[in-house]
Coordinates of C-alpha atoms and ligand atoms in Angstrom, one line a residue:
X5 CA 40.8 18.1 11.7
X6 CA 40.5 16.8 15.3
X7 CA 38.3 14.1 16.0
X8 CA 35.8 14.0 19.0
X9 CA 34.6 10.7 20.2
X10 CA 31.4 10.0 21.8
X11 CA 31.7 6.2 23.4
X12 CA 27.6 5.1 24.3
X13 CA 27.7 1.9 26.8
X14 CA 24.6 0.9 28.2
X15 CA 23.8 -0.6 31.5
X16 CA 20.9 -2.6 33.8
X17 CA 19.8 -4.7 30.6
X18 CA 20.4 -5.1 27.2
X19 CA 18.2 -4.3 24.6
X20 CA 17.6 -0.5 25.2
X21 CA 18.4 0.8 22.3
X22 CA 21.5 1.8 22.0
X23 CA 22.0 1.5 18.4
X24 CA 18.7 3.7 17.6
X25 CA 20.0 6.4 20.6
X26 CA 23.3 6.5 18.8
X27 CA 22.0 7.0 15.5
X28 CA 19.3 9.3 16.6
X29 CA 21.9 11.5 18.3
X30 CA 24.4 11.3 15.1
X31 CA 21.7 12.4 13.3
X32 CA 21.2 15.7 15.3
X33 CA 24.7 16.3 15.1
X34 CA 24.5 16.3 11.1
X35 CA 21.9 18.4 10.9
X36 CA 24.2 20.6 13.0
X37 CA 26.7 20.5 10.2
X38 CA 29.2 18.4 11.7
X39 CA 30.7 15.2 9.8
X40 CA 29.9 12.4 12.1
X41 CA 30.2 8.5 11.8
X42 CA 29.4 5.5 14.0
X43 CA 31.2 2.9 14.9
X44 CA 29.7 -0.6 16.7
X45 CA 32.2 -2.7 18.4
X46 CA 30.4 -6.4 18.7
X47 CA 31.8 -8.5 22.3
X48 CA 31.1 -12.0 20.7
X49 CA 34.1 -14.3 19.4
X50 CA 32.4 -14.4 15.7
X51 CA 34.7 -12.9 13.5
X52 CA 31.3 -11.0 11.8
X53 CA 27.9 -11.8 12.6
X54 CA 27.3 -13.3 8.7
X55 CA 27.5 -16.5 10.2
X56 CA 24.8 -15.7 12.8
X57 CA 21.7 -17.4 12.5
X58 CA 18.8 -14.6 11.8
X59 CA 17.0 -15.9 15.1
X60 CA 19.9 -15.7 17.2
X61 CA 21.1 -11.8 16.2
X62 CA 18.3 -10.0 13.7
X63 CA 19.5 -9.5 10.1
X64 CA 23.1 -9.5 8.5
X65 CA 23.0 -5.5 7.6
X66 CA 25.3 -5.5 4.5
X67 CA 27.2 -2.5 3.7
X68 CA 28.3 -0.7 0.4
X69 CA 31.7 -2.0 0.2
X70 CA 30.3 -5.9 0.8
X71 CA 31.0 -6.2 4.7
X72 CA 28.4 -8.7 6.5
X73 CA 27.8 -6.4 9.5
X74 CA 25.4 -6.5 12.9
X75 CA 21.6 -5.1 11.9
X76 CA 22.9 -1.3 14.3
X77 CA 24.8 -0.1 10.6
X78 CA 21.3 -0.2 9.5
X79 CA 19.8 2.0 12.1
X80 CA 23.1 4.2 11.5
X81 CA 22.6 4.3 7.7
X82 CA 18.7 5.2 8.3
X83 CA 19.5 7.7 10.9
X84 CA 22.5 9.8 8.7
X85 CA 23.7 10.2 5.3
X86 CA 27.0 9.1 6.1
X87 CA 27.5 5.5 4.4
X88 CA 28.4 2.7 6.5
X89 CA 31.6 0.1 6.0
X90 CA 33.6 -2.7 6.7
X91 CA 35.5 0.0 9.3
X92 CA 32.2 0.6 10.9
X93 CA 31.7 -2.7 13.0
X94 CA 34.3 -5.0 14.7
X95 CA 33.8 -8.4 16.7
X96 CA 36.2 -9.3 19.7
X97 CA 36.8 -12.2 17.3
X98 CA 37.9 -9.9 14.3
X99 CA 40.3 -7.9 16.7
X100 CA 41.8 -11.8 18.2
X101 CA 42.3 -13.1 14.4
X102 CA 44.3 -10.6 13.3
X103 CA 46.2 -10.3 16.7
X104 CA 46.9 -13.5 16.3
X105 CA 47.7 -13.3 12.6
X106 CA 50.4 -11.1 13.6
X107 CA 51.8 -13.1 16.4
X108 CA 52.3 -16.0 13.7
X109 CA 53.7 -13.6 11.4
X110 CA 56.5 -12.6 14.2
X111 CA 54.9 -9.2 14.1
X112 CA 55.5 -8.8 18.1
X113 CA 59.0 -10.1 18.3
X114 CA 59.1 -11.9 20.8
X115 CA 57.0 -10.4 22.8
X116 CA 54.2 -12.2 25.3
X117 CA 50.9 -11.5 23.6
X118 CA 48.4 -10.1 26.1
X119 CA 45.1 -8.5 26.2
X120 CA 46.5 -5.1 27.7
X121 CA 48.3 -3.7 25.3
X122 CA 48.0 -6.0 22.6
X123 CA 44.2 -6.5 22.3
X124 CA 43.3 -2.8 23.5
X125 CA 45.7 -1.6 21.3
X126 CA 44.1 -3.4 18.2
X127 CA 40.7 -2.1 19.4
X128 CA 42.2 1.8 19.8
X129 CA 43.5 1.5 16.4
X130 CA 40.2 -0.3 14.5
X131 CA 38.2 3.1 16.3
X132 CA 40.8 5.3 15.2
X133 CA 41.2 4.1 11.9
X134 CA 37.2 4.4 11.4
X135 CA 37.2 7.9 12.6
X136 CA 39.5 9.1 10.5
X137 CA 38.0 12.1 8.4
X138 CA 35.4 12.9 10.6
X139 CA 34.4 15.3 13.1
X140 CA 32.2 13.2 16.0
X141 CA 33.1 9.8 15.8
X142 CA 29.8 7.5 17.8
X143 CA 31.4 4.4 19.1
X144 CA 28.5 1.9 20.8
X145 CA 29.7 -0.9 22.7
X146 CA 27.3 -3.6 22.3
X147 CA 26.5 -5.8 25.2
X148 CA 25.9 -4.0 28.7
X149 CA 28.6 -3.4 31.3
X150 CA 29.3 -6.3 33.5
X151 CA 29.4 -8.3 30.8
X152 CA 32.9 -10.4 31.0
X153 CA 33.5 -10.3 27.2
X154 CA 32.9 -6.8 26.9
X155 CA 36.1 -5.3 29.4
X156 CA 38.3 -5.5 26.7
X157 CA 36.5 -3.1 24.6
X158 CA 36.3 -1.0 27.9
X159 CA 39.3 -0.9 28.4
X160 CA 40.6 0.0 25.2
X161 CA 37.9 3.5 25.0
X162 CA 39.1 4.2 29.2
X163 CA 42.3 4.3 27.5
X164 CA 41.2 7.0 25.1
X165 CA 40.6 9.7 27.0
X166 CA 43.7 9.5 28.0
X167 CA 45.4 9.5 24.9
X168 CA 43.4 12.1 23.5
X169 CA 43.2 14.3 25.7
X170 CA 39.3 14.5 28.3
X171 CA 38.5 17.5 26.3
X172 CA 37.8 14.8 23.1
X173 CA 36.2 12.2 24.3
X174 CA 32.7 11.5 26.1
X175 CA 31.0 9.2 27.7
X176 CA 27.6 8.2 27.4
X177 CA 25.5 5.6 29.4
X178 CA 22.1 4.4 28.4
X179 CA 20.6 2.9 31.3
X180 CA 17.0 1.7 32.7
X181 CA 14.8 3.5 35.5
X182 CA 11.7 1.2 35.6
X183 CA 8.4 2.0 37.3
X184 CA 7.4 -0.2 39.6
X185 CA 3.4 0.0 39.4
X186 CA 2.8 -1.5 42.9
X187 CA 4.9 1.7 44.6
X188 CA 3.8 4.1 42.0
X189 CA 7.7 5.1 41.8
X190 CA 10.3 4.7 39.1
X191 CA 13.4 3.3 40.9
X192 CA 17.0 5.1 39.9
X193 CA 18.9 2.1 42.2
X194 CA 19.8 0.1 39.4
X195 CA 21.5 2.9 37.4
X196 CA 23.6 4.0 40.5
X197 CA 24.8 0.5 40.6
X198 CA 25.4 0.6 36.6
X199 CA 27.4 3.8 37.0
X200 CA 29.4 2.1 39.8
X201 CA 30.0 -0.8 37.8
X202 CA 31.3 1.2 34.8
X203 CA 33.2 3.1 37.4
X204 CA 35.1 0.3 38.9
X205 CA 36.2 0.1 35.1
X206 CA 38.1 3.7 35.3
X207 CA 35.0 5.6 33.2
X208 CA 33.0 8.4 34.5
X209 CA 29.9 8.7 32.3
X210 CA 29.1 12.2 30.8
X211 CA 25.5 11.7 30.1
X212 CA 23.1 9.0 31.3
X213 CA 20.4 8.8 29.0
X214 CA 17.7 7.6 30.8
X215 CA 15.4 4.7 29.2
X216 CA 11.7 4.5 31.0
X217 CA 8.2 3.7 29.9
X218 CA 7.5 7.2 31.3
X219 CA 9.3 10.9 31.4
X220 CA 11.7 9.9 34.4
X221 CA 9.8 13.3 37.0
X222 CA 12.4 16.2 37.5
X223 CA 13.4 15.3 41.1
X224 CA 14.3 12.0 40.2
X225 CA 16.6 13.1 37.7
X226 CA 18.1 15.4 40.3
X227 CA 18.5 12.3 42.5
X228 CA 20.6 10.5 39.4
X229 CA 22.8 13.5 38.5
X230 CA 23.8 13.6 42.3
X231 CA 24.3 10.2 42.7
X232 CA 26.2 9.5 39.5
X233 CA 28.3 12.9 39.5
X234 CA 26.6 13.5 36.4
X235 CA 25.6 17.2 35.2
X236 CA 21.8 17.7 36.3
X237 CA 21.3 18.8 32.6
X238 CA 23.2 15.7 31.4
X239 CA 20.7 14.1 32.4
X240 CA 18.3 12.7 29.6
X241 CA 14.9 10.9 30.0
X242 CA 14.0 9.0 27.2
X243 CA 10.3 7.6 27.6
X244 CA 9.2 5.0 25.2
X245 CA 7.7 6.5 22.0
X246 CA 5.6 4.7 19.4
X247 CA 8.2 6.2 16.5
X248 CA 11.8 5.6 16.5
X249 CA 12.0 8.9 14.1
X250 CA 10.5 11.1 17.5
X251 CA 13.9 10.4 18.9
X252 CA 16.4 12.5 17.3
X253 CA 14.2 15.6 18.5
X254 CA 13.3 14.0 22.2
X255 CA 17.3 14.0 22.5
X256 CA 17.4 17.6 20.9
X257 CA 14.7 19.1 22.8
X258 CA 16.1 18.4 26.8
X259 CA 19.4 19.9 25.2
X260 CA 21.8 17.0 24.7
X261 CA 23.4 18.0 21.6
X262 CA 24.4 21.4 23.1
X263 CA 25.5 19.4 26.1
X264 CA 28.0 18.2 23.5
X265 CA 28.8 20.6 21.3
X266 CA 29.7 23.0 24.4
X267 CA 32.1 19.7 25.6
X268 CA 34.0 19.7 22.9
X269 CA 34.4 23.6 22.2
X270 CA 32.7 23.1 19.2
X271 CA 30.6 26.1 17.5
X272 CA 28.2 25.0 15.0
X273 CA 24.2 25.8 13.9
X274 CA 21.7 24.7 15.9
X275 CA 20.2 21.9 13.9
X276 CA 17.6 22.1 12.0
X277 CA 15.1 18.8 12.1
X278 CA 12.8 19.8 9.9
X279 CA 13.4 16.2 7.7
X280 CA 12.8 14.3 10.8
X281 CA 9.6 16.7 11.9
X282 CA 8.3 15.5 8.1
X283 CA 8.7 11.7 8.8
X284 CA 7.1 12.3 12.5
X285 CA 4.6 14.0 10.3
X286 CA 3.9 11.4 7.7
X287 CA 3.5 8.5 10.1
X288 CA 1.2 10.5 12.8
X289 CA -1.2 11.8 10.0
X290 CA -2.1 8.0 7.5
X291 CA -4.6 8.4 4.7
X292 CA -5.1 4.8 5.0
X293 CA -3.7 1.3 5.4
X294 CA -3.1 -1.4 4.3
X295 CA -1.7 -5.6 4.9
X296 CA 1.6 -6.9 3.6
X297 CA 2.2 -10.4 4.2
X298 CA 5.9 -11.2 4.2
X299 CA 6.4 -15.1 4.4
X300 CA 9.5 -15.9 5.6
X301 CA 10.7 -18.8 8.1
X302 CA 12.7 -16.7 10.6
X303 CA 9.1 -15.1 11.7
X304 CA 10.7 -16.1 15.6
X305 CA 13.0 -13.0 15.8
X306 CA 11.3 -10.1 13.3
X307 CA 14.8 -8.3 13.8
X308 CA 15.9 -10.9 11.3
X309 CA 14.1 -9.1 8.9
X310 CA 14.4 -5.4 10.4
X311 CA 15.4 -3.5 6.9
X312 CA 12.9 -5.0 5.2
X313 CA 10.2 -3.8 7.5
X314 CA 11.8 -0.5 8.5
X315 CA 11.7 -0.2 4.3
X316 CA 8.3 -1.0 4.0
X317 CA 7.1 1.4 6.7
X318 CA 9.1 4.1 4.8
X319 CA 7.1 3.5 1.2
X320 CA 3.7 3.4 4.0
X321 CA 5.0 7.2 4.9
X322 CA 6.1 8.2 0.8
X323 CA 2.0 7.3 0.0
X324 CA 1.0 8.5 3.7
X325 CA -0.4 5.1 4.4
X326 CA 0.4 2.7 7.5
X327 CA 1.8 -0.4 6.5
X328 CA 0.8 -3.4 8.8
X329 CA 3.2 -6.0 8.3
X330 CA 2.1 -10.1 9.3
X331 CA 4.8 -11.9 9.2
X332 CA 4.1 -15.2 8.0
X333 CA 5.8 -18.7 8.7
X334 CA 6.1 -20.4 5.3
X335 CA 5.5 -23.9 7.2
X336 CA 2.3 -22.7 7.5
X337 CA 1.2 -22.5 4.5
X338 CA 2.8 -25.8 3.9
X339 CA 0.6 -26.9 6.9
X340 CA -2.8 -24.8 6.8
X341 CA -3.2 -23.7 3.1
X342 CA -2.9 -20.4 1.7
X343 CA -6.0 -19.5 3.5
X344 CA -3.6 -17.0 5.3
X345 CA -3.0 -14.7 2.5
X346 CA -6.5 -14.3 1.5
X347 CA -7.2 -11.2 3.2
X348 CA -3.1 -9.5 2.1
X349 CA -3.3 -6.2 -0.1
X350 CA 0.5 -7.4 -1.4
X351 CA 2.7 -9.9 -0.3
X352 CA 6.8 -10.0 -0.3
X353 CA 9.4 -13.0 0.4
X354 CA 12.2 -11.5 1.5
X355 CA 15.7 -13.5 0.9
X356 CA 16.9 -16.9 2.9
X357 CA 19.0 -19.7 2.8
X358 CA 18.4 -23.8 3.2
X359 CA 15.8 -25.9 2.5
X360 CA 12.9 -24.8 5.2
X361 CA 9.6 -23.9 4.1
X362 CA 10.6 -23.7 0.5
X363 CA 7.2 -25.4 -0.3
X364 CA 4.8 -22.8 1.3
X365 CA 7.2 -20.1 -0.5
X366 CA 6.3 -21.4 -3.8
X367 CA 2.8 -22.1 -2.7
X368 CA 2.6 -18.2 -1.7
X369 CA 4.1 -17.2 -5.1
X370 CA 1.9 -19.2 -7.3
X371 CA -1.7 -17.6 -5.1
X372 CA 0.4 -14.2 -5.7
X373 CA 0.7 -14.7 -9.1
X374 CA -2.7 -16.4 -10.3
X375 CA -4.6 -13.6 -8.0
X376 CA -2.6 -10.4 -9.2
X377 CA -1.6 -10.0 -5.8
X378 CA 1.1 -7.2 -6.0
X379 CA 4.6 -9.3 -5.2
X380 CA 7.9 -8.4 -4.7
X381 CA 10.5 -10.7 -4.0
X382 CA 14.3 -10.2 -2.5
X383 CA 17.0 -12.1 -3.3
X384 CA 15.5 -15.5 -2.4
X385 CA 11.8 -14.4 -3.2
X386 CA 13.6 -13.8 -6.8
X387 CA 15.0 -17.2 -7.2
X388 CA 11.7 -18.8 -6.0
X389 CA 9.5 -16.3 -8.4
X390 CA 11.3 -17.9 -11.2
X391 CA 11.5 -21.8 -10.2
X392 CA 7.6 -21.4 -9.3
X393 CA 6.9 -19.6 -12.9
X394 CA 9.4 -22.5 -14.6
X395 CA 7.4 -25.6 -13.0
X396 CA 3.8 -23.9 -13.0
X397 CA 4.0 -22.1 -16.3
X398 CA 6.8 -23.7 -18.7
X399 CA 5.8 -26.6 -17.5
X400 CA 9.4 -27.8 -16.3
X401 CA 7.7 -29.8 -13.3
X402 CA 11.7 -30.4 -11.8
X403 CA 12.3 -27.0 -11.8
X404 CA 14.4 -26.4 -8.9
X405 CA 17.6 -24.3 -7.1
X406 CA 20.6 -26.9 -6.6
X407 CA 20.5 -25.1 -3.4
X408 CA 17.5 -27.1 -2.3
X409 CA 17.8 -30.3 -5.4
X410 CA 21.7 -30.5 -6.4
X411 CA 20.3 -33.3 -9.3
X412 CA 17.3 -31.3 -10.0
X413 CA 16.4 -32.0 -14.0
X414 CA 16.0 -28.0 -14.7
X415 CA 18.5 -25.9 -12.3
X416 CA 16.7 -22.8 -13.3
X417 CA 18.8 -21.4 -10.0
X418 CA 22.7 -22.5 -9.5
X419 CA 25.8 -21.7 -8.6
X420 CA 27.5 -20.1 -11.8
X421 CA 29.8 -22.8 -11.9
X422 CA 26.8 -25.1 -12.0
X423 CA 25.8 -23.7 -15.2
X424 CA 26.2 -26.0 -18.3
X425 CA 25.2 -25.3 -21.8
X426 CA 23.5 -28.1 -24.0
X427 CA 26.6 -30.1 -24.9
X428 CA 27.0 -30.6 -20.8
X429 CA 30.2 -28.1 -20.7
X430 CA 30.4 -25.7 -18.0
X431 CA 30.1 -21.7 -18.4
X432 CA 32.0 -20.2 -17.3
X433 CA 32.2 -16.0 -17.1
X434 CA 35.0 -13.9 -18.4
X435 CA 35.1 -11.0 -15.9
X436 CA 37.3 -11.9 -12.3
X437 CA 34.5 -12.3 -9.4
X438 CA 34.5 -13.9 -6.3
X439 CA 31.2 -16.0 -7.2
X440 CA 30.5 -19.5 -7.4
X441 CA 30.6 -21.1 -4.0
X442 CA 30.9 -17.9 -2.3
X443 CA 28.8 -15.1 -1.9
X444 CA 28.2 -11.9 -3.8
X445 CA 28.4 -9.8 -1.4
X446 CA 28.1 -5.9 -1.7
X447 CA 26.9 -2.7 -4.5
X448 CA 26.7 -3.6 -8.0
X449 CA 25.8 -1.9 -11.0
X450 CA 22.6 -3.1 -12.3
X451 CA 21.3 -1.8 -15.8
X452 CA 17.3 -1.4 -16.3
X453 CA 15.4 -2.2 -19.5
X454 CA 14.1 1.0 -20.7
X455 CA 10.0 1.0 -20.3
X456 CA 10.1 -1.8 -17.7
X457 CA 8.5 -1.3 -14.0
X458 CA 11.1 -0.9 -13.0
X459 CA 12.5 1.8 -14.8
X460 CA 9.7 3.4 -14.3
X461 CA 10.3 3.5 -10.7
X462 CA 14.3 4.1 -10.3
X463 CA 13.2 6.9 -13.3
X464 CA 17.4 5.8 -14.6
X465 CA 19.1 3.2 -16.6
X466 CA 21.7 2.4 -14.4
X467 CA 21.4 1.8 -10.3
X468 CA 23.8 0.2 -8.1
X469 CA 22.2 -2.3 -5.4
X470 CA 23.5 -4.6 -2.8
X471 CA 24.0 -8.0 -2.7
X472 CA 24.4 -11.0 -0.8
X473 CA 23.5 -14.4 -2.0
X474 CA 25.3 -17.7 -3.8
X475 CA 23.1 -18.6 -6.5
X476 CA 22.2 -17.3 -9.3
X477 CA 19.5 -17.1 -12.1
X478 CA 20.7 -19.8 -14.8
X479 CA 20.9 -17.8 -18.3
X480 CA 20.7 -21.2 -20.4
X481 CA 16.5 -21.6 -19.2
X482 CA 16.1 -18.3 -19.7
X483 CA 14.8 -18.1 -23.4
X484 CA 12.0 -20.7 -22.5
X485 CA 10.8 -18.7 -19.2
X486 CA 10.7 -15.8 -21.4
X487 CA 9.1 -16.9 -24.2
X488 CA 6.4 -17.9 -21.3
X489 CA 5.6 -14.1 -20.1
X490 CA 8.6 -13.5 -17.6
X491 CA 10.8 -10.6 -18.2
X492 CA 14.2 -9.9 -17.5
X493 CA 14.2 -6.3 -16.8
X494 CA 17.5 -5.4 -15.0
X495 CA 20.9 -7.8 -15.7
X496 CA 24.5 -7.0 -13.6
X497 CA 26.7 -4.5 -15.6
X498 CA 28.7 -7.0 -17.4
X499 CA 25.3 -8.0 -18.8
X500 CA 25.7 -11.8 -17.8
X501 CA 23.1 -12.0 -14.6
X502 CA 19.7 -11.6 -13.8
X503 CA 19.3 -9.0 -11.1
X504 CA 15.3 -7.9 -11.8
X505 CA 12.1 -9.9 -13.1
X506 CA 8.9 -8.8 -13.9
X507 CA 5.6 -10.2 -15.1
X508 CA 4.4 -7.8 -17.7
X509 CA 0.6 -9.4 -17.2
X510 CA 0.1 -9.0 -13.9
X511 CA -0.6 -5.8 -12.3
X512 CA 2.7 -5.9 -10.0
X513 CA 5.1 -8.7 -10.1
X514 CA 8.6 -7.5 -9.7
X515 CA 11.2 -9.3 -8.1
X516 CA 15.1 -8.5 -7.5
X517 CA 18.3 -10.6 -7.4
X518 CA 19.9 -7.9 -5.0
X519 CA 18.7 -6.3 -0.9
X520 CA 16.9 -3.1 -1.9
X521 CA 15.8 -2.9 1.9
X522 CA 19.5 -2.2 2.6
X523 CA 18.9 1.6 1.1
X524 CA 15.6 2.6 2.3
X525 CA 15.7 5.3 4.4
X526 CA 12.7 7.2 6.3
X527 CA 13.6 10.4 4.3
X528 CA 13.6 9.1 1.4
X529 CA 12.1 6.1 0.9
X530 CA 13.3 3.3 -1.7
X531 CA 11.6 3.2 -5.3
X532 CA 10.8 -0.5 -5.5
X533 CA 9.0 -0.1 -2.3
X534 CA 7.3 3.0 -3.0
X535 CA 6.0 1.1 -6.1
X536 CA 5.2 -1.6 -4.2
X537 CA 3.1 -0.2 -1.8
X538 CA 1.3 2.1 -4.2
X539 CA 0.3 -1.3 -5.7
X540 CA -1.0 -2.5 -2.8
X541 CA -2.9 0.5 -2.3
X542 CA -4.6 -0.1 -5.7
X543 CA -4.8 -3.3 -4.9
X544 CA -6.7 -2.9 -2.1
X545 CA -9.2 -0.1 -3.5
X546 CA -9.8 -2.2 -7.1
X547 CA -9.6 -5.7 -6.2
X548 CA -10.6 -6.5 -3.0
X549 CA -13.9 -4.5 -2.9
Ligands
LIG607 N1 20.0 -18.8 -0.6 C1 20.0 -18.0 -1.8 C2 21.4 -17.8 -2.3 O1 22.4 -18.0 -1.6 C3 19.4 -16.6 -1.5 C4 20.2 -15.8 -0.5 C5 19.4 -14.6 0.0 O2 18.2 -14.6 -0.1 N2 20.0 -13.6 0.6 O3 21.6 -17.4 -3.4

């Protein structure tokens, strides 16, 4: 099969969207029957971004096969059915460590280790290798053009079309045309001088996509497409929208995907977007909505929680309500009370790491609890749900995670090799894994208890789920907490850890060791949030009035 590749750069300034163009356009492309992937290629020197602070680059999207990844693979996962990987995003750091793992192996003989070949090379191959298989292979360069730390990876996909062959490769160039109010003009000068920048470079952009708050007017397309030496119809404007799910037929309708298709010689069914119409659909036309308060402490930067909210909007559109979403800052409700939450229909705590804002956390899941305020709690928000249930309901007033109290009296929440049965010896689990001091990272079978909630909701016994956290749920408190009212509805395959709680008396208290954000999509939604949300709903009709 040969492989097309469609390289999307993006100039002026950062932030325009490049990852939700590239999976927008990947997802007309599918529904035109082609088998199409995306790859992100990350400028900065961090070998992956799981080391990233939330507030510095939005979430840590984790993938299937356990790979801490930038927060695009989730826009690429929401956008097309094609499953994301390790192979799907690469940092310049990841390319320099393993050049230079192979230079201290002796891999290059001798040779003088340079950035051309050596680093481009690395970067050719890492594309390659992710393409392999598919049809249209997206490759997004993140950072814009000009960038210093970026001409590597320019390089390398310059390089392409040359290996390849012109007739297999395009370029695409999302760029800025801003309105300037006080002229009553949009201005195309700063994507001339973004074309002539990526120009300088050796690449002559295909497309320009166009990003503006308004239709970029006819004539000043023209103006572009002259300019830039850019077909008139390759040309896209792409106006601000309210819905990121309008994109895929914005693109479609001005004719970009059979600006493509045409390119590459490539004769396929026009696409249907009949999936994507429905989600338009279902957000445009609400039956009501409703407040979900997610407490969390990286409330500067919402990107830090984007899958979460993108999967709560999805369960709003699966009961044709619109979700608003307040994120909280759990050092306020350390510092003002839970006054905050009053007025939630639900509330969620997503997962975290480090001491910060613990306390308002627990504060928020004891007023859940008590109130039968519909909760659901990820990862963290599990481990939390139980330490607040051990103090405030068994009674274990020390009840803690040795994440936040090492010396705690009752580590209802430890590292595995933190576990210790009565007589003080450590337990230890039969089954190879990399936990205990590391993270669990990736899918996991989980098995369900029959007639639990969450049964109910996945409607199977046995899911897979993704994970990323160190601790864990510590099996030797467990009969107590039970025997309390908390139930263990979903353990890991090999039976030996808590993945799901639930508290049987309360109208909807469900919490999950593992990231079910990670597999929402706007098709289909994700059953714990679909739950969730129809709780809310209930919530907010029974309750509250
Ligand atoms: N800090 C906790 C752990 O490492 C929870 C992690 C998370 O919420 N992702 O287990």
């Amino acid at each position: 099969m040969t492989t097309n590749y469609i390289f999307i750069t993006g100039g002026v300034v950062s932030s325009l969207g490049k990852g939700i163009v590239a999976g927008s356009l990947a997802a007309i492309l599918e529904a035109r029957g082609l088998l199409v992937t995306i790859i992100k290629l990350d400028p900065y020197i961090n070998v992956d971004p799981g080391t990233i602070s939330p507030t510095q680059h939005g979430e840590v999207f984790v993938t299937g096969d356990g790979a801490e990844t930038d927060l695009d693979l989730g826009h690429y996962e929401r956008f097309i059915r094609t499953r994301m990987g390790r192979r799907n995003n690469c940092t310049t750091g990841r390319i320099y460590a393993d050049v230079l793992h192979k230079e201290r192996r002796g891999d290059y003989q001798g040779a003088t280790v340079q950035v051309i070949p050596h680093i481009t090379n690395a970067i050719k191959e890492q594309i390659t290798e992710g393409g392999v298989g598919y049809g249209v292979v997206l490759v997004e360069i993140g950072g814009t053009v000009g960038d210093i730390e970026s001409l590597p990876f320019l390089e390398a996909i310059r390089q392409m079309a040359v290996d390849l062959d012109r007739a297999h490769t395009m370029y695409i160039h999302l760029t800025l045309v801003p309105y300037l109010a006080v002229a009553g003009e949009v201005k195309t000068k700063p994507t001339q001088h973004s074309v002539k920048e990526l120009l300088s470079i050796g690449i002559q952009p295909d497309v320009l996509i166009c990003r503006s708050t308004f239709s970029v007017p006819v004539n000043e397309c023209r103006k572009i497409a002259r300019f830039c030496n850019v077909a008139e119809k390759a040309v896209i404007s792409l106006k601000d929208v309210d819905s990121i799910y309008k994109i895929p037929g914005m693109l479609k309708s001005q004719g970009l995907d059979d600006y493509i298709c045409k390119h590459f010689n490539l004769h396929v069914p026009e696409a249907d977007l009949g999936e994507w119409e429905q989600v338009v659909y279902e957000e445009a036309n609400p039956c009501g909505e409703l407040h979900v308060g997610m407490v969390g402490k990286y409330v500067a930067l919402p990107d830090a929680y984007k899958s979460v909210i993108e999967a709560l909007k999805h369960a709003g559109l699966k009961n044709r309500v619109t979700v608003h979403i307040d994120l909280i800052d759990s050092q306020d409700i350390e510092s003002r009370g839970i006054d905050r939450l009053k007025d939630l229909d639900a509330i969620l705590i997503p997962g975290g790491f480090g001491c910060r804002g613990i306390h308002g956390k627990l504060l928020t899941v004891q007023y859940a609890r008590e109130n039968q305020v519909p909760y659901l709690g990820i990862c963290l928000g599990m481990q939390l749900a139980v330490i607040e249930f051990a103090r405030n309901v068994v009674h274990m007033a020390d009840a803690n995670s040795t994440e936040f109290s090492p010396a705690c009296q009752y580590p209802v929440v430890a590292l595995i090799t933190e576990w210790h049965d009565s007589q003080g010896n450590i337990i230890q689990r039969t089954e190879q894994s990399n936990l205990g001091g590391t993270m669990r990272l990736g899918s996991q079978q989980c098995q369900l208890t029959h007639h639990s909630l969450a049964h109910n909701l996945y409607g199977s016994k046995m899911i897979i789920e993704r994970h990323r956290h160190r601790y864990e749920i510590n099996k030797n408190f467990l009969k107590q907490i039970k025997e309390a009212g908390l139930r263990v509805t979903g353990h890991s395959g090999d039976n030996q850890l808590v993945e799901i709680i639930e508290i049987p008396s309360h109208p909807w208290f469900l919490a999950c060791q593992f990231h079910p954000e990670f597999t929402s999509t706007p098709r289909d939604g994700h059953p714990l949030f679909i739950g969730f949300i129809q709780a809310a709903f209930r919530y907010q009709k029974n309750f509250k009035k």
